[in-house]
Short mmCIF file of C-alpha atoms and ligand atoms in Angstrom, two decimals:
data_model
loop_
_atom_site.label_atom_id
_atom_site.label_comp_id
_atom_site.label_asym_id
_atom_site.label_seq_id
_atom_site.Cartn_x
_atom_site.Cartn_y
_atom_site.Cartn_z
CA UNK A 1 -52.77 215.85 203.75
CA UNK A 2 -53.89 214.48 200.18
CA UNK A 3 -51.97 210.71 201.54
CA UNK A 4 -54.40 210.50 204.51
CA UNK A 5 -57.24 211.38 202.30
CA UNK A 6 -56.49 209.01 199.94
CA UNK A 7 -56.16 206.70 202.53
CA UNK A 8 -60.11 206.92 203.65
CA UNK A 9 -61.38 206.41 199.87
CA UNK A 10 -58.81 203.08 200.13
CA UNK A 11 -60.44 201.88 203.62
CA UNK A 12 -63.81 203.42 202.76
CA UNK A 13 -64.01 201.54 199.47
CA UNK A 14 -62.10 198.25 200.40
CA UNK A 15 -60.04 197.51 203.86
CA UNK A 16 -57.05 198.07 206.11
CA UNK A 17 -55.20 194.92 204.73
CA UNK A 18 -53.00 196.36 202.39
CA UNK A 19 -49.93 198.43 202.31
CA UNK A 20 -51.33 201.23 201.39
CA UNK A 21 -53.48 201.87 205.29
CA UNK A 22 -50.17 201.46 206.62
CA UNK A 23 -48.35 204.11 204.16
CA UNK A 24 -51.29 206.60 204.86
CA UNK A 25 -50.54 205.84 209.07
CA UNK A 26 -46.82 206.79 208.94
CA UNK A 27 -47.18 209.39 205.96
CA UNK A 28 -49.56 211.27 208.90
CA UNK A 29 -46.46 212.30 210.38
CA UNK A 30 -45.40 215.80 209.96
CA UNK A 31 -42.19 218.12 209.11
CA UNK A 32 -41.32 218.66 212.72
CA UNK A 33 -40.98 215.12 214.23
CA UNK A 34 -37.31 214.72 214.61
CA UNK A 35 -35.50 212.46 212.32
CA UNK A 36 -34.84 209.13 214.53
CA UNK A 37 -38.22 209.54 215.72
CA UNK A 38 -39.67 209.53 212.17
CA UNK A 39 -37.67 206.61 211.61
CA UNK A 40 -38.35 204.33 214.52
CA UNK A 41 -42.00 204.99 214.85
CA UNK A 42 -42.77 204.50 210.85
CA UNK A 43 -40.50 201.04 211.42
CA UNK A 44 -42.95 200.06 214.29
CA UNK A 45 -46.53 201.26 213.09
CA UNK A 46 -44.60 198.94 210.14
CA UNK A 47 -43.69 196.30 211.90
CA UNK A 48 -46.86 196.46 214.16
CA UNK A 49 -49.43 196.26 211.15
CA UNK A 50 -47.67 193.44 209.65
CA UNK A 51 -48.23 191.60 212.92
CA UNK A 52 -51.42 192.24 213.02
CA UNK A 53 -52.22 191.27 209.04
CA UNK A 54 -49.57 188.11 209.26
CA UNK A 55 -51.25 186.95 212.84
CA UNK A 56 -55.21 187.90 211.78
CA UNK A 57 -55.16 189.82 215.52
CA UNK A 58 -58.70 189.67 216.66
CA UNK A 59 -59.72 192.40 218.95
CA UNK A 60 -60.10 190.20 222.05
CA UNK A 61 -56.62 189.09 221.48
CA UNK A 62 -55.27 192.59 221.13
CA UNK A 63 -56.91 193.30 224.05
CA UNK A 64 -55.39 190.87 226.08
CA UNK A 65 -51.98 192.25 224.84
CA UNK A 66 -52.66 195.82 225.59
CA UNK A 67 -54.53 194.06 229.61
CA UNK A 68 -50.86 192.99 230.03
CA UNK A 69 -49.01 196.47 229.24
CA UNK A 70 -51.85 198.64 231.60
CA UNK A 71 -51.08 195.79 234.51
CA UNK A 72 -47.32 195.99 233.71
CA UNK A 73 -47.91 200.07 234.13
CA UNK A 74 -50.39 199.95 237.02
CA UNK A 75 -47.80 197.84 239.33
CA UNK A 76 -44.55 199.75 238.58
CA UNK A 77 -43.01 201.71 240.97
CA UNK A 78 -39.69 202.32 242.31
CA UNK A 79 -39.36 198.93 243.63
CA UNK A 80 -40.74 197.22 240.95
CA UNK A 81 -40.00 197.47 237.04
CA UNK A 82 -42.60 195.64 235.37
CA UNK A 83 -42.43 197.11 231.35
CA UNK A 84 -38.54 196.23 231.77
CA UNK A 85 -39.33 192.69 233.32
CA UNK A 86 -41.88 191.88 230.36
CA UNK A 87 -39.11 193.12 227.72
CA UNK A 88 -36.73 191.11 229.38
CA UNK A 89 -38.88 187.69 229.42
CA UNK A 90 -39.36 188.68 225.63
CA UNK A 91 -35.50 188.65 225.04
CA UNK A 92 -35.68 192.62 224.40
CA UNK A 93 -33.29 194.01 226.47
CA UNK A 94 -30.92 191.16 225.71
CA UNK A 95 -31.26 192.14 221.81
CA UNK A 96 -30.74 195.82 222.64
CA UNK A 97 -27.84 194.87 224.83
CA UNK A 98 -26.24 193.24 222.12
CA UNK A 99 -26.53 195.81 219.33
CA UNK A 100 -25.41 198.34 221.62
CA UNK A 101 -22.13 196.28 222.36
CA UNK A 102 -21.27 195.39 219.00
CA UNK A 103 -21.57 199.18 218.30
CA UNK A 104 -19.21 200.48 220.79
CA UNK A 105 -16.65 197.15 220.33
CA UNK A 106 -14.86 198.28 217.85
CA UNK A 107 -11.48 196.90 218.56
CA UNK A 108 -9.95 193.85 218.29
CA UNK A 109 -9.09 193.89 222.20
CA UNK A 110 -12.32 194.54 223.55
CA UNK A 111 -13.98 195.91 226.81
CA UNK A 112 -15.38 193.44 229.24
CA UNK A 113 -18.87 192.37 227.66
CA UNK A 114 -22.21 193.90 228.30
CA UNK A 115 -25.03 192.40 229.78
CA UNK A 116 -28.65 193.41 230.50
CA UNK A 117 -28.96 196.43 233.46
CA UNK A 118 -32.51 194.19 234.43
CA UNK A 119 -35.13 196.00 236.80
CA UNK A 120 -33.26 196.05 240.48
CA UNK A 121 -30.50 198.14 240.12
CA UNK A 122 -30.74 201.44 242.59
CA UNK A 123 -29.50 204.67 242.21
CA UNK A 124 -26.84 205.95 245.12
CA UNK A 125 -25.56 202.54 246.68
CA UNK A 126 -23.56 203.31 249.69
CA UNK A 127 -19.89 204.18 248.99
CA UNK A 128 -17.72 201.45 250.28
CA UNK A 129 -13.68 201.45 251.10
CA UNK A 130 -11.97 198.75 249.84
CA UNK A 131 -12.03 195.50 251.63
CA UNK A 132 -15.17 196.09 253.23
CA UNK A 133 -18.39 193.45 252.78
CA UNK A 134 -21.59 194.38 251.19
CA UNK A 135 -23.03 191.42 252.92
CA UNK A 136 -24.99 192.61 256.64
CA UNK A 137 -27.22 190.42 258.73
CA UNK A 138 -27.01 187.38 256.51
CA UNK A 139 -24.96 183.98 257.92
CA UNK A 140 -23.52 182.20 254.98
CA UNK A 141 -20.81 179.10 253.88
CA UNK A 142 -21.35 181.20 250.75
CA UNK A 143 -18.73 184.18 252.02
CA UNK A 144 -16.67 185.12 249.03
CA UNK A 145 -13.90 187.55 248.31
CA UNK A 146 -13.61 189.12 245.19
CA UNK A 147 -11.31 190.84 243.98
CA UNK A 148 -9.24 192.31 240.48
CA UNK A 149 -7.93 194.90 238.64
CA UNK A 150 -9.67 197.11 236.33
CA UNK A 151 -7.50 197.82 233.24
CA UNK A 152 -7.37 200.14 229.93
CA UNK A 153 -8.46 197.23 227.27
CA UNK A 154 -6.26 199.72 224.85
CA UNK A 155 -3.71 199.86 226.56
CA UNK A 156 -3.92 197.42 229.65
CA UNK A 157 -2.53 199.94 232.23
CA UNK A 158 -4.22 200.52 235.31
CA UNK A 159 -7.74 203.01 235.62
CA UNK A 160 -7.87 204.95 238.67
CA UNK A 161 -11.50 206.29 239.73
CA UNK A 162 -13.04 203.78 238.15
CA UNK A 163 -16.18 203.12 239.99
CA UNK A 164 -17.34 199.52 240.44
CA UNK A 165 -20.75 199.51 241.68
CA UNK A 166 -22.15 195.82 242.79
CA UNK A 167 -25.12 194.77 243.69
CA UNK A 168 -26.66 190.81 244.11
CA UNK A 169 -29.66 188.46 245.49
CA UNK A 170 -29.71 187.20 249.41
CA UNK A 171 -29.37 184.03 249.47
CA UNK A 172 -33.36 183.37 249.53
CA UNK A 173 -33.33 184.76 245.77
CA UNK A 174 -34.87 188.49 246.71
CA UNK A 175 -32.71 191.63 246.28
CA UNK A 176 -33.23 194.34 249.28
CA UNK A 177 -35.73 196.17 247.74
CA UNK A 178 -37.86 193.20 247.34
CA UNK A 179 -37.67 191.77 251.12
CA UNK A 180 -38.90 193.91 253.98
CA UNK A 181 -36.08 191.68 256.12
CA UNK A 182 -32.97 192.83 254.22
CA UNK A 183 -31.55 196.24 255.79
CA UNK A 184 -32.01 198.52 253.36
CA UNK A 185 -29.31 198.50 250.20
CA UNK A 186 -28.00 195.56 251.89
CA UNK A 187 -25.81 193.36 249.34
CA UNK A 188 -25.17 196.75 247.51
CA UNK A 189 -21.59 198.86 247.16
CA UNK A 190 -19.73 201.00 245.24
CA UNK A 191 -16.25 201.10 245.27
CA UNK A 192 -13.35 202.97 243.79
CA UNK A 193 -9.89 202.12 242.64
CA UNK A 194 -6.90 203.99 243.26
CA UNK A 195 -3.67 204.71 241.39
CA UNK A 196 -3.49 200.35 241.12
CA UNK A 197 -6.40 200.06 239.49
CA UNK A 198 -7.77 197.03 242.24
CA UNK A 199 -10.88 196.10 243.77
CA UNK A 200 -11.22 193.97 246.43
CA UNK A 201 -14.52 193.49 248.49
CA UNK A 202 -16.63 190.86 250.19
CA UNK A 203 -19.96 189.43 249.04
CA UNK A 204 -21.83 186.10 248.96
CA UNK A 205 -21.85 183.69 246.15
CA UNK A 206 -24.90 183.88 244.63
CA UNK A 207 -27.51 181.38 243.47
CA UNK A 208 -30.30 180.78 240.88
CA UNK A 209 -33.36 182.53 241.71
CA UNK A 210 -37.13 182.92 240.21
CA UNK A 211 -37.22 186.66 238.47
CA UNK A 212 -40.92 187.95 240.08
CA UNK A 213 -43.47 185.77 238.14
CA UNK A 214 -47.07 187.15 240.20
CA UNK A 215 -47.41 189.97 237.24
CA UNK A 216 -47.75 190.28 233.43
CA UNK A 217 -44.11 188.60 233.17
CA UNK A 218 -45.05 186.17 234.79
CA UNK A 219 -48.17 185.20 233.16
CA UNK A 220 -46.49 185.68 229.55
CA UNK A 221 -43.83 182.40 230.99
CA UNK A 222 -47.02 180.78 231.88
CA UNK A 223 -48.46 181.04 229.06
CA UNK A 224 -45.53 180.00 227.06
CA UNK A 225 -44.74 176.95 229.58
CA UNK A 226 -41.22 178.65 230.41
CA UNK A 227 -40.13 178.53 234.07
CA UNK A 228 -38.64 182.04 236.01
CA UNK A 229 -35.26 180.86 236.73
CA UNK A 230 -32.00 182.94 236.39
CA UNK A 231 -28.42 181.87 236.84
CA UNK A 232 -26.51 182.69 239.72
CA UNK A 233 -25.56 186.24 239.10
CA UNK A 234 -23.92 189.40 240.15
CA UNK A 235 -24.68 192.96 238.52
CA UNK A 236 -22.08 195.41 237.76
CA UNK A 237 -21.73 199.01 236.24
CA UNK A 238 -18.24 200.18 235.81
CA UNK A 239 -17.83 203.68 235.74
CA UNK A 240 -14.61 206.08 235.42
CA UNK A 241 -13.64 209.36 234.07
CA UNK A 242 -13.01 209.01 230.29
CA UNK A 243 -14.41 205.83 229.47
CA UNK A 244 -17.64 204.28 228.60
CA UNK A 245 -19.68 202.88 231.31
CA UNK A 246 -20.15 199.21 231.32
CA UNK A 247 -23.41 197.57 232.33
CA UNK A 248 -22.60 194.14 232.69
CA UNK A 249 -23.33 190.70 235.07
CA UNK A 250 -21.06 187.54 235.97
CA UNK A 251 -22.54 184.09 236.39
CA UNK A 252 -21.30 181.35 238.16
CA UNK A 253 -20.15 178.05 236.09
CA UNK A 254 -21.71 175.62 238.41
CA UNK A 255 -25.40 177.77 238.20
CA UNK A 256 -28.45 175.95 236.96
CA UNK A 257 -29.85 178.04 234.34
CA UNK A 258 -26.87 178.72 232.46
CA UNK A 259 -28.01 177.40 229.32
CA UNK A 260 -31.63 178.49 229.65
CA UNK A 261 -31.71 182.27 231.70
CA UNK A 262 -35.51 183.06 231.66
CA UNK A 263 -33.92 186.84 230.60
CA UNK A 264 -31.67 185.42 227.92
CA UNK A 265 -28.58 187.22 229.46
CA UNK A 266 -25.87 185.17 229.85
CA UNK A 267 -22.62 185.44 227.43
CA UNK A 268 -19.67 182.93 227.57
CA UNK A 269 -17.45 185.53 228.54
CA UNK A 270 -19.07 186.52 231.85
CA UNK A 271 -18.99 182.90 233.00
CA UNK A 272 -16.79 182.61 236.60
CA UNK A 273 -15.44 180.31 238.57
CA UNK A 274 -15.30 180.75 241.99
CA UNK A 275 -12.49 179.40 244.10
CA UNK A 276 -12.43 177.78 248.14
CA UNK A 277 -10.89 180.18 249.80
CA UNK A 278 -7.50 178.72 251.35
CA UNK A 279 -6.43 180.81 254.35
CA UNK A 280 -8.66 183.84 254.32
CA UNK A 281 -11.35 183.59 258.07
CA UNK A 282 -13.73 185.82 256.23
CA UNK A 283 -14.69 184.00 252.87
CA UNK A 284 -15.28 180.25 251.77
CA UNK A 285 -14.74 181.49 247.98
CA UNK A 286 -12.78 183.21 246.42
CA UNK A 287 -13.62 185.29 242.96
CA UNK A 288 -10.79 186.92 240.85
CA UNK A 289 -12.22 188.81 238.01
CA UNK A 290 -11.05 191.39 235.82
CA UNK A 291 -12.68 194.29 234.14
CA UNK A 292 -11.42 196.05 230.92
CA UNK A 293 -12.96 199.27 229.70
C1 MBD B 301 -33.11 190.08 237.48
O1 MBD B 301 -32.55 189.85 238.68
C2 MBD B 301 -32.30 190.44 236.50
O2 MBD B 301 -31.01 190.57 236.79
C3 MBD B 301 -32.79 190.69 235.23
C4 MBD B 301 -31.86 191.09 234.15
C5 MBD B 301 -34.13 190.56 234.96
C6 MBD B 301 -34.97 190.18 235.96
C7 MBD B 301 -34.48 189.94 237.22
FE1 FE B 302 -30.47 190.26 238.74
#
């Protein structure tokens, strides 16, 4: 109480520039906010004022700023994440991606890497048996089989149960959710291993597509002169009893975009190379790939 009310003799008697507004903003906080939320929200009011201070934010400029969050709010739903699609543009969920990683690699051996979950990913994708396609209604030279083993990265023995859900563009760059023509959860599956530890399952290879650029996202890359693009890619989240889940993607090697993902997502280690498929009718690539958890 006496830190906020010294706080409007400072900004009565002279202005909101110095440290001491800022002090009096997170010292409002009281005894019951939890500790992590004390923590985070005095580092952003922080962070936040000394963006506005450094910058000399003008109120039409903050304005536009907080135009971009309400339109970002106003056209989410459950088909379209636009918060998480502005974040990603601004390299956020890539830098929380990253931290979280480095947390939970510990070992020298390490999981398969993480990589950004990104707005299209739906709960309760059809359970698949192994061997069957994800792929329905689309005709493609792009047939691929992939297939692997998903292994202890401890120990390297097999995982049974794990759960390998998948889930990728059509080839005209939409997922499902986002094209009225695509049955729905087409190009979506989750499959589990057995005693082996193998996956094996049928998809297309994938190509470089725009990320949705008619919203906020999009006008912050137009503003900025960056273009939509992503790399060929194809989502995963590993799941099994016992371990931690891994949110991850692959990308092709020959993709455009590599080197400049408009979501800042790609990691060296999560670059593939797919394969012409010798003697299999169903598939013109082949994918081997192998998870660790
Ligand atoms: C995507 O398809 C995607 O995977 C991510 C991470 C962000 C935007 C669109
Ligand atoms: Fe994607």
């Amino acid at each position: 109480m006496a830190s906020s009310g010294a706080a409007m003799t400072e900004s009565n008697g002279t202005h909101k520039f110095n440290a001491h507004f800022t002090k009096a903003v997170i010292n409002a906080t009281g005894p019951k906010a939890l500790p992590r939320v004390r923590q985070l929200t005095a580092s952003l009011v922080q962070h936040l004022h000394d963006f506005a201070r450094e910058n000399e934010l003008t109120v039409d400029e903050w304005m536009i700023g907080l135009e971009l969050m309400n339109e970002a709010g106003r056209m989410s739903n459950d088909r379209r994440n636009e918060g998480q699609l502005l974040c990603d543009v601004l390299g956020l969920e890539s830098l929380v991606d990253e931290i979280t990683y480095k947390l939970a690699a510990d070992a020298k051996d390490e999981p398969t890497a993480t990589a950004i979950l990104g707005p299209f990913w739906r709960q309760d994708a059809p359970a698949k048996q192994m061997g069957d396609t994800i792929v329905s209604g689309i005709e493609s030279n792009d047939r691929t089989w992939m297939h692997g083993i998903v292994t202890d990265f401890r120990t390297g023995k097999p995982i049974e149960g794990a759960v390998l859900d998948v889930w990728h563009t059509a080839p005209n760059g939409l997922y499902e959710q986002q094209d009225p023509a695509q049955p729905d959860m087409n190009l979506r599956g989750r499959f589990t291993t057995g005693k082996d530890g193998k996956y094996n399952f049928y998809c297309l290879r994938p190509v470089p597509y725009p990320i949705p650029y008619d919203g906020p996202a999009g006008k912050v890359l137009q503003a900025l002169d960056r273009h939509p693009y992503r790399p060929a890619h194809i989502h995963f989240i590993l799941t099994a009893p016992g371990y931690k889940p891994i949110v991850t993607q692959i990308f092709d090697r020959k993709s455009k975009y590599l080197e400049d993902d408009a979501v800042f997502a790609v990691k060296e280690s999560l670059i593939v190379d797919f394969k012409p498929s010798k003697d299999d009718p169903k598939a013109d690539f082949e994918l081997p790939y192998d998870f660790r958890m």
